[in-house]
Amino acid sequence: MESVASYRVKKFVNRIALGFAVIVVVSPAIFVFLWMLSLSLKYEIDNIAYPPIFIPNPPTLDNYAKIFRESNYLLYTYNSVIVSGAATLIALLVGVPAGYGIAKGKRQGLGMLIMVARITPGLSYLIPLFMLFRLIGISGSLLALTISHLVLTIPMVVWVMISFFEDMHPELEEAALTDGCNIWQAFYRVAMPIARPGIAVAAILAFIQSWNNFLFGVVIAGRETRTLPVAVFNAMTFEQLSWGPVAAAALVVTLPSLLLTIFVQRDIVTGLAAGSVKG
Amino acid sequence: MKRKKAYSRKGAYTWFIVPALVAIFAVIVFPWIFTLWMSLNDWRIGAESKFIGAENFTTLATNARFLSTIPRTFYFTILAVILPVILGVFAAEVFHQNFPLRGFLRGVYIAPMMATPVAIALVFTMMFQPQVGVLNYFLSLVGIPKSLWVYAADTVIPTLALVEVWQWTPLVMLIVLGALASLPTEPYESAVIDGANQWQMFRYITFPLILPFLMIAIIIRTIDALKSFDIIYVISQGGPGTASETINLYLYLQAFSFLQVGHSSAVVVVFFVIILALALTLLYARERLRWNQ
């Protein structure tokens, strides 16, 4: 029989072990983001010092001022917002009803199509779309970029909405249909309001997917229509590599994605696991 | 009567799908078909195209540079699948416990997979810097000699895989965490009574039960690792030389630096077949697993 004291010691040791495990698991993620922040807040001379300087002393916002003053980051931010916003909006307009239709009408074929789209490499869309855009004379425009981003956003929205509508209890719509609503009204007035949280998740995941996308932008965007990820990449290659501004730009790009993530933390698996298309 | 109504309602649902179908046709199905067509042509942007049948595919079969991308892609993929699976299961076991700030820390833990890959790649590029990079400083603290990371041919693939592991282990963790939450408690209770230790409980109860979920994680991870682009393109651009040129990098270069769209469309088709074959094999393995249980 174990004594109470040895049980307590064991429990204490377990808690220490757990605490240690938590630190081991979480610290790589924390370190990279903190290092990014640290680089962005230091003067260049401190950024290339060895051994590295971890805490900016004194901290400076020069790098942030620099990227907005010397490069056109306001324009690139605007481009990113327009492209990702429009691509998400269009995806919601066509994708939410589609998810409903597939879930209620039991149309598995389209679901399969979206799975295959998930497997296909992004470049296989990009080459034909690139040539098509040249042909109809919109290459390099925000419109062309938005259209290409639909490859990412539509499957994401449809996929999240299918699983959401499939999990929804059908009684309310059935009642609405018996009371004389037509199918459209049952969808618009009953199912959609209930599905609002699902729509929010779909919208946020689609937006992040589009916002983070680099490949489509680097191929299709022109000088004036660069999205943020492309602009940040160019900052690294074409200017003399200075770490502070690059880190500041990287943080500016990734911050919206990180902030939005907080809202969908719990629901992320459903969407990411199946609905996304990656380069 | 009732049956007829149900039938017509199913027909009515079609109208919900039509707009999406049109859009999907335009941006997804049309490119597929067009890619197939281009792959059968000698086609360079800005020049006349000519139908050449399967010639793009036969030249591909003897193209040494392309062929060398395949084992390289597999090497990268194996690292970028196995490590996240092992680390992800461990992380899921940790997050399955109760501890203060668990929700917040879980949010922090999954941040890498939601962050913009280009931004992440840039920060890692700076950390890999051999002379003043922070990672070599950490190595020096524990007495390991400096590494050249992405600047040497033999370390570039594992180093890039490391970034991929950092970014995508959270996805495996989330899938396994969901699986752990759905496990029954009875087997563990009887195992405790039988005097099983932690490792035995994991090996003989948890592991078999989460294996189907783990297979899903493996399938998703395999598909994504094969297609990985941003990280590799930003950090090493396929270099040094062609030491980190994966299928996707080769494809990009052929299509948009050399504008060989016929040739690169053939690469796309082969690439797609490779991904599909691997995904189906893994899916088949998962079904077998289910049958055996």
PDB file of N, CA and C in Angstrom, chain B residues 87-147:
ATOM      1  N   LEU B  87       5.775  13.729 -33.515  1.00  0.00           N
ATOM      2  CA  LEU B  87       5.703  14.896 -32.627  1.00  0.00           C
ATOM      3  C   LEU B  87       4.251  15.308 -32.367  1.00  0.00           C
ATOM      4  N   GLY B  88       3.399  15.144 -33.387  1.00  0.00           N
ATOM      5  CA  GLY B  88       1.994  15.534 -33.244  1.00  0.00           C
ATOM      6  C   GLY B  88       1.265  14.673 -32.231  1.00  0.00           C
ATOM      7  N   VAL B  89       1.568  13.368 -32.224  1.00  0.00           N
ATOM      8  CA  VAL B  89       0.940  12.475 -31.238  1.00  0.00           C
ATOM      9  C   VAL B  89       1.391  12.873 -29.837  1.00  0.00           C
ATOM     10  N   PHE B  90       2.687  13.155 -29.706  1.00  0.00           N
ATOM     11  CA  PHE B  90       3.204  13.575 -28.402  1.00  0.00           C
ATOM     12  C   PHE B  90       2.520  14.869 -27.938  1.00  0.00           C
ATOM     13  N   ALA B  91       2.448  15.839 -28.851  1.00  0.00           N
ATOM     14  CA  ALA B  91       1.822  17.124 -28.500  1.00  0.00           C
ATOM     15  C   ALA B  91       0.354  16.936 -28.146  1.00  0.00           C
ATOM     16  N   ALA B  92      -0.327  16.038 -28.866  1.00  0.00           N
ATOM     17  CA  ALA B  92      -1.745  15.802 -28.583  1.00  0.00           C
ATOM     18  C   ALA B  92      -1.916  15.189 -27.194  1.00  0.00           C
ATOM     19  N   GLU B  93      -1.016  14.256 -26.835  1.00  0.00           N
ATOM     20  CA  GLU B  93      -1.062  13.670 -25.492  1.00  0.00           C
ATOM     21  C   GLU B  93      -0.882  14.761 -24.432  1.00  0.00           C
ATOM     22  N   VAL B  94      -0.009  15.710 -24.721  1.00  0.00           N
ATOM     23  CA  VAL B  94       0.218  16.806 -23.765  1.00  0.00           C
ATOM     24  C   VAL B  94      -1.023  17.686 -23.659  1.00  0.00           C
ATOM     25  N   PHE B  95      -1.581  18.079 -24.825  1.00  0.00           N
ATOM     26  CA  PHE B  95      -2.747  18.969 -24.791  1.00  0.00           C
ATOM     27  C   PHE B  95      -4.020  18.251 -24.337  1.00  0.00           C
ATOM     28  N   HIS B  96      -3.955  16.915 -24.265  1.00  0.00           N
ATOM     29  CA  HIS B  96      -5.104  16.156 -23.754  1.00  0.00           C
ATOM     30  C   HIS B  96      -5.172  16.243 -22.225  1.00  0.00           C
ATOM     31  N   GLN B  97      -4.050  16.615 -21.598  1.00  0.00           N
ATOM     32  CA  GLN B  97      -4.017  16.775 -20.133  1.00  0.00           C
ATOM     33  C   GLN B  97      -4.622  18.124 -19.742  1.00  0.00           C
ATOM     34  N   ASN B  98      -4.837  18.265 -18.454  1.00  0.00           N
ATOM     35  CA  ASN B  98      -5.318  19.552 -17.951  1.00  0.00           C
ATOM     36  C   ASN B  98      -4.165  20.351 -17.387  1.00  0.00           C
ATOM     37  N   PHE B  99      -4.034  21.587 -17.844  1.00  0.00           N
ATOM     38  CA  PHE B  99      -3.036  22.470 -17.222  1.00  0.00           C
ATOM     39  C   PHE B  99      -3.477  23.904 -17.424  1.00  0.00           C
ATOM     40  N   PRO B 100      -2.937  24.821 -16.605  1.00  0.00           N
ATOM     41  CA  PRO B 100      -3.374  26.216 -16.714  1.00  0.00           C
ATOM     42  C   PRO B 100      -3.038  26.799 -18.098  1.00  0.00           C
ATOM     43  N   LEU B 101      -3.886  27.688 -18.597  1.00  0.00           N
ATOM     44  CA  LEU B 101      -3.674  28.381 -19.884  1.00  0.00           C
ATOM     45  C   LEU B 101      -3.718  27.435 -21.080  1.00  0.00           C
ATOM     46  N   ARG B 102      -4.357  26.270 -20.907  1.00  0.00           N
ATOM     47  CA  ARG B 102      -4.312  25.286 -21.977  1.00  0.00           C
ATOM     48  C   ARG B 102      -4.883  25.831 -23.293  1.00  0.00           C
ATOM     49  N   GLY B 103      -6.047  26.484 -23.214  1.00  0.00           N
ATOM     50  CA  GLY B 103      -6.682  27.012 -24.431  1.00  0.00           C
ATOM     51  C   GLY B 103      -5.789  28.005 -25.144  1.00  0.00           C
ATOM     52  N   PHE B 104      -5.211  28.911 -24.386  1.00  0.00           N
ATOM     53  CA  PHE B 104      -4.346  29.934 -24.963  1.00  0.00           C
ATOM     54  C   PHE B 104      -3.116  29.299 -25.614  1.00  0.00           C
ATOM     55  N   LEU B 105      -2.493  28.379 -24.885  1.00  0.00           N
ATOM     56  CA  LEU B 105      -1.273  27.761 -25.401  1.00  0.00           C
ATOM     57  C   LEU B 105      -1.550  26.907 -26.634  1.00  0.00           C
ATOM     58  N   ARG B 106      -2.747  26.303 -26.671  1.00  0.00           N
ATOM     59  CA  ARG B 106      -3.107  25.539 -27.866  1.00  0.00           C
ATOM     60  C   ARG B 106      -3.216  26.485 -29.065  1.00  0.00           C
ATOM     61  N   GLY B 107      -3.794  27.672 -28.812  1.00  0.00           N
ATOM     62  CA  GLY B 107      -3.883  28.676 -29.873  1.00  0.00           C
ATOM     63  C   GLY B 107      -2.501  29.073 -30.376  1.00  0.00           C
ATOM     64  N   VAL B 108      -1.581  29.289 -29.436  1.00  0.00           N
ATOM     65  CA  VAL B 108      -0.213  29.635 -29.819  1.00  0.00           C
ATOM     66  C   VAL B 108       0.415  28.495 -30.615  1.00  0.00           C
ATOM     67  N   TYR B 109       0.144  27.269 -30.169  1.00  0.00           N
ATOM     68  CA  TYR B 109       0.765  26.108 -30.803  1.00  0.00           C
ATOM     69  C   TYR B 109       0.327  25.943 -32.252  1.00  0.00           C
ATOM     70  N   ILE B 110      -0.961  26.259 -32.550  1.00  0.00           N
ATOM     71  CA  ILE B 110      -1.419  26.072 -33.928  1.00  0.00           C
ATOM     72  C   ILE B 110      -1.161  27.307 -34.803  1.00  0.00           C
ATOM     73  N   ALA B 111      -0.635  28.386 -34.207  1.00  0.00           N
ATOM     74  CA  ALA B 111      -0.369  29.598 -34.989  1.00  0.00           C
ATOM     75  C   ALA B 111       0.518  29.346 -36.219  1.00  0.00           C
ATOM     76  N   PRO B 112       1.569  28.494 -36.115  1.00  0.00           N
ATOM     77  CA  PRO B 112       2.420  28.301 -37.288  1.00  0.00           C
ATOM     78  C   PRO B 112       1.667  27.875 -38.548  1.00  0.00           C
ATOM     79  N   MET B 113       0.648  27.021 -38.385  1.00  0.00           N
ATOM     80  CA  MET B 113      -0.005  26.539 -39.605  1.00  0.00           C
ATOM     81  C   MET B 113      -0.972  27.561 -40.193  1.00  0.00           C
ATOM     82  N   MET B 114      -1.305  28.604 -39.434  1.00  0.00           N
ATOM     83  CA  MET B 114      -2.170  29.636 -39.987  1.00  0.00           C
ATOM     84  C   MET B 114      -1.365  30.853 -40.466  1.00  0.00           C
ATOM     85  N   ALA B 115      -0.107  30.924 -40.072  1.00  0.00           N
ATOM     86  CA  ALA B 115       0.715  32.080 -40.450  1.00  0.00           C
ATOM     87  C   ALA B 115       1.031  32.039 -41.942  1.00  0.00           C
ATOM     88  N   THR B 116       1.356  33.189 -42.504  1.00  0.00           N
ATOM     89  CA  THR B 116       1.689  33.267 -43.933  1.00  0.00           C
ATOM     90  C   THR B 116       3.019  32.556 -44.200  1.00  0.00           C
ATOM     91  N   PRO B 117       3.012  31.518 -45.043  1.00  0.00           N
ATOM     92  CA  PRO B 117       4.242  30.735 -45.249  1.00  0.00           C
ATOM     93  C   PRO B 117       5.427  31.585 -45.702  1.00  0.00           C
ATOM     94  N   VAL B 118       5.198  32.584 -46.549  1.00  0.00           N
ATOM     95  CA  VAL B 118       6.317  33.414 -47.004  1.00  0.00           C
ATOM     96  C   VAL B 118       6.975  34.115 -45.820  1.00  0.00           C
ATOM     97  N   ALA B 119       6.166  34.637 -44.919  1.00  0.00           N
ATOM     98  CA  ALA B 119       6.697  35.333 -43.750  1.00  0.00           C
ATOM     99  C   ALA B 119       7.527  34.386 -42.894  1.00  0.00           C
ATOM    100  N   ILE B 120       6.974  33.190 -42.684  1.00  0.00           N
ATOM    101  CA  ILE B 120       7.680  32.179 -41.903  1.00  0.00           C
ATOM    102  C   ILE B 120       9.006  31.832 -42.569  1.00  0.00           C
ATOM    103  N   ALA B 121       8.943  31.638 -43.890  1.00  0.00           N
ATOM    104  CA  ALA B 121      10.145  31.257 -44.636  1.00  0.00           C
ATOM    105  C   ALA B 121      11.226  32.324 -44.502  1.00  0.00           C
ATOM    106  N   LEU B 122      10.817  33.597 -44.531  1.00  0.00           N
ATOM    107  CA  LEU B 122      11.796  34.682 -44.415  1.00  0.00           C
ATOM    108  C   LEU B 122      12.473  34.666 -43.047  1.00  0.00           C
ATOM    109  N   VAL B 123      11.690  34.459 -42.001  1.00  0.00           N
ATOM    110  CA  VAL B 123      12.277  34.440 -40.664  1.00  0.00           C
ATOM    111  C   VAL B 123      13.245  33.264 -40.525  1.00  0.00           C
ATOM    112  N   PHE B 124      12.838  32.096 -41.049  1.00  0.00           N
ATOM    113  CA  PHE B 124      13.740  30.946 -40.985  1.00  0.00           C
ATOM    114  C   PHE B 124      15.008  31.185 -41.805  1.00  0.00           C
ATOM    115  N   THR B 125      14.869  31.859 -42.944  1.00  0.00           N
ATOM    116  CA  THR B 125      16.048  32.176 -43.745  1.00  0.00           C
ATOM    117  C   THR B 125      17.066  32.935 -42.899  1.00  0.00           C
ATOM    118  N   MET B 126      16.569  33.899 -42.129  1.00  0.00           N
ATOM    119  CA  MET B 126      17.468  34.682 -41.290  1.00  0.00           C
ATOM    120  C   MET B 126      18.038  33.831 -40.152  1.00  0.00           C
ATOM    121  N   MET B 127      17.217  32.897 -39.645  1.00  0.00           N
ATOM    122  CA  MET B 127      17.708  32.061 -38.542  1.00  0.00           C
ATOM    123  C   MET B 127      18.749  31.050 -39.018  1.00  0.00           C
ATOM    124  N   PHE B 128      18.646  30.637 -40.289  1.00  0.00           N
ATOM    125  CA  PHE B 128      19.587  29.652 -40.834  1.00  0.00           C
ATOM    126  C   PHE B 128      20.919  30.272 -41.235  1.00  0.00           C
ATOM    127  N   GLN B 129      21.011  31.590 -41.233  1.00  0.00           N
ATOM    128  CA  GLN B 129      22.233  32.256 -41.675  1.00  0.00           C
ATOM    129  C   GLN B 129      23.446  31.655 -40.946  1.00  0.00           C
ATOM    130  N   PRO B 130      24.429  31.098 -41.680  1.00  0.00           N
ATOM    131  CA  PRO B 130      25.487  30.328 -41.019  1.00  0.00           C
ATOM    132  C   PRO B 130      26.380  31.134 -40.074  1.00  0.00           C
ATOM    133  N   GLN B 131      26.707  32.422 -40.429  1.00  0.00           N
ATOM    134  CA  GLN B 131      27.639  33.161 -39.578  1.00  0.00           C
ATOM    135  C   GLN B 131      26.975  33.742 -38.322  1.00  0.00           C
ATOM    136  N   VAL B 132      25.880  34.469 -38.502  1.00  0.00           N
ATOM    137  CA  VAL B 132      25.310  35.181 -37.358  1.00  0.00           C
ATOM    138  C   VAL B 132      23.888  34.707 -37.028  1.00  0.00           C
ATOM    139  N   GLY B 133      23.415  33.648 -37.714  1.00  0.00           N
ATOM    140  CA  GLY B 133      22.059  33.171 -37.476  1.00  0.00           C
ATOM    141  C   GLY B 133      21.879  32.626 -36.069  1.00  0.00           C
ATOM    142  N   VAL B 134      20.668  32.744 -35.557  1.00  0.00           N
ATOM    143  CA  VAL B 134      20.423  32.410 -34.162  1.00  0.00           C
ATOM    144  C   VAL B 134      20.457  30.900 -33.935  1.00  0.00           C
ATOM    145  N   LEU B 135      20.156  30.094 -34.974  1.00  0.00           N
ATOM    146  CA  LEU B 135      20.147  28.642 -34.763  1.00  0.00           C
ATOM    147  C   LEU B 135      21.556  28.103 -34.533  1.00  0.00           C
ATOM    148  N   ASN B 136      22.526  28.629 -35.304  1.00  0.00           N
ATOM    149  CA  ASN B 136      23.904  28.200 -35.062  1.00  0.00           C
ATOM    150  C   ASN B 136      24.401  28.644 -33.693  1.00  0.00           C
ATOM    151  N   TYR B 137      23.881  29.771 -33.231  1.00  0.00           N
ATOM    152  CA  TYR B 137      24.223  30.218 -31.876  1.00  0.00           C
ATOM    153  C   TYR B 137      23.709  29.200 -30.852  1.00  0.00           C
ATOM    154  N   PHE B 138      22.465  28.750 -31.043  1.00  0.00           N
ATOM    155  CA  PHE B 138      21.905  27.736 -30.131  1.00  0.00           C
ATOM    156  C   PHE B 138      22.735  26.451 -30.174  1.00  0.00           C
ATOM    157  N   LEU B 139      23.134  26.047 -31.381  1.00  0.00           N
ATOM    158  CA  LEU B 139      23.964  24.837 -31.498  1.00  0.00           C
ATOM    159  C   LEU B 139      25.267  25.013 -30.732  1.00  0.00           C
ATOM    160  N   SER B 140      25.864  26.221 -30.860  1.00  0.00           N
ATOM    161  CA  SER B 140      27.136  26.451 -30.178  1.00  0.00           C
ATOM    162  C   SER B 140      26.970  26.398 -28.653  1.00  0.00           C
ATOM    163  N   LEU B 141      25.797  26.775 -28.161  1.00  0.00           N
ATOM    164  CA  LEU B 141      25.538  26.742 -26.719  1.00  0.00           C
ATOM    165  C   LEU B 141      25.607  25.319 -26.183  1.00  0.00           C
ATOM    166  N   VAL B 142      25.126  24.347 -26.991  1.00  0.00           N
ATOM    167  CA  VAL B 142      25.163  22.966 -26.517  1.00  0.00           C
ATOM    168  C   VAL B 142      26.340  22.205 -27.102  1.00  0.00           C
ATOM    169  N   GLY B 143      27.297  22.952 -27.711  1.00  0.00           N
ATOM    170  CA  GLY B 143      28.543  22.340 -28.129  1.00  0.00           C
ATOM    171  C   GLY B 143      28.486  21.568 -29.437  1.00  0.00           C
ATOM    172  N   ILE B 144      27.445  21.816 -30.254  1.00  0.00           N
ATOM    173  CA  ILE B 144      27.389  21.168 -31.570  1.00  0.00           C
ATOM    174  C   ILE B 144      28.007  22.115 -32.588  1.00  0.00           C
ATOM    175  N   PRO B 145      28.847  21.576 -33.513  1.00  0.00           N
ATOM    176  CA  PRO B 145      29.462  22.456 -34.509  1.00  0.00           C
ATOM    177  C   PRO B 145      28.414  23.133 -35.391  1.00  0.00           C
ATOM    178  N   LYS B 146      28.775  24.316 -35.909  1.00  0.00           N
ATOM    179  CA  LYS B 146      27.842  25.072 -36.754  1.00  0.00           C
ATOM    180  C   LYS B 146      27.422  24.264 -37.969  1.00  0.00           C
ATOM    181  N   SER B 147      26.172  24.444 -38.365  1.00  0.00           N
ATOM    182  CA  SER B 147      25.687  23.771 -39.564  1.00  0.00           C
ATOM    183  C   SER B 147      25.560  24.796 -40.681  1.00  0.00           C
TER     184      SER B 147
END
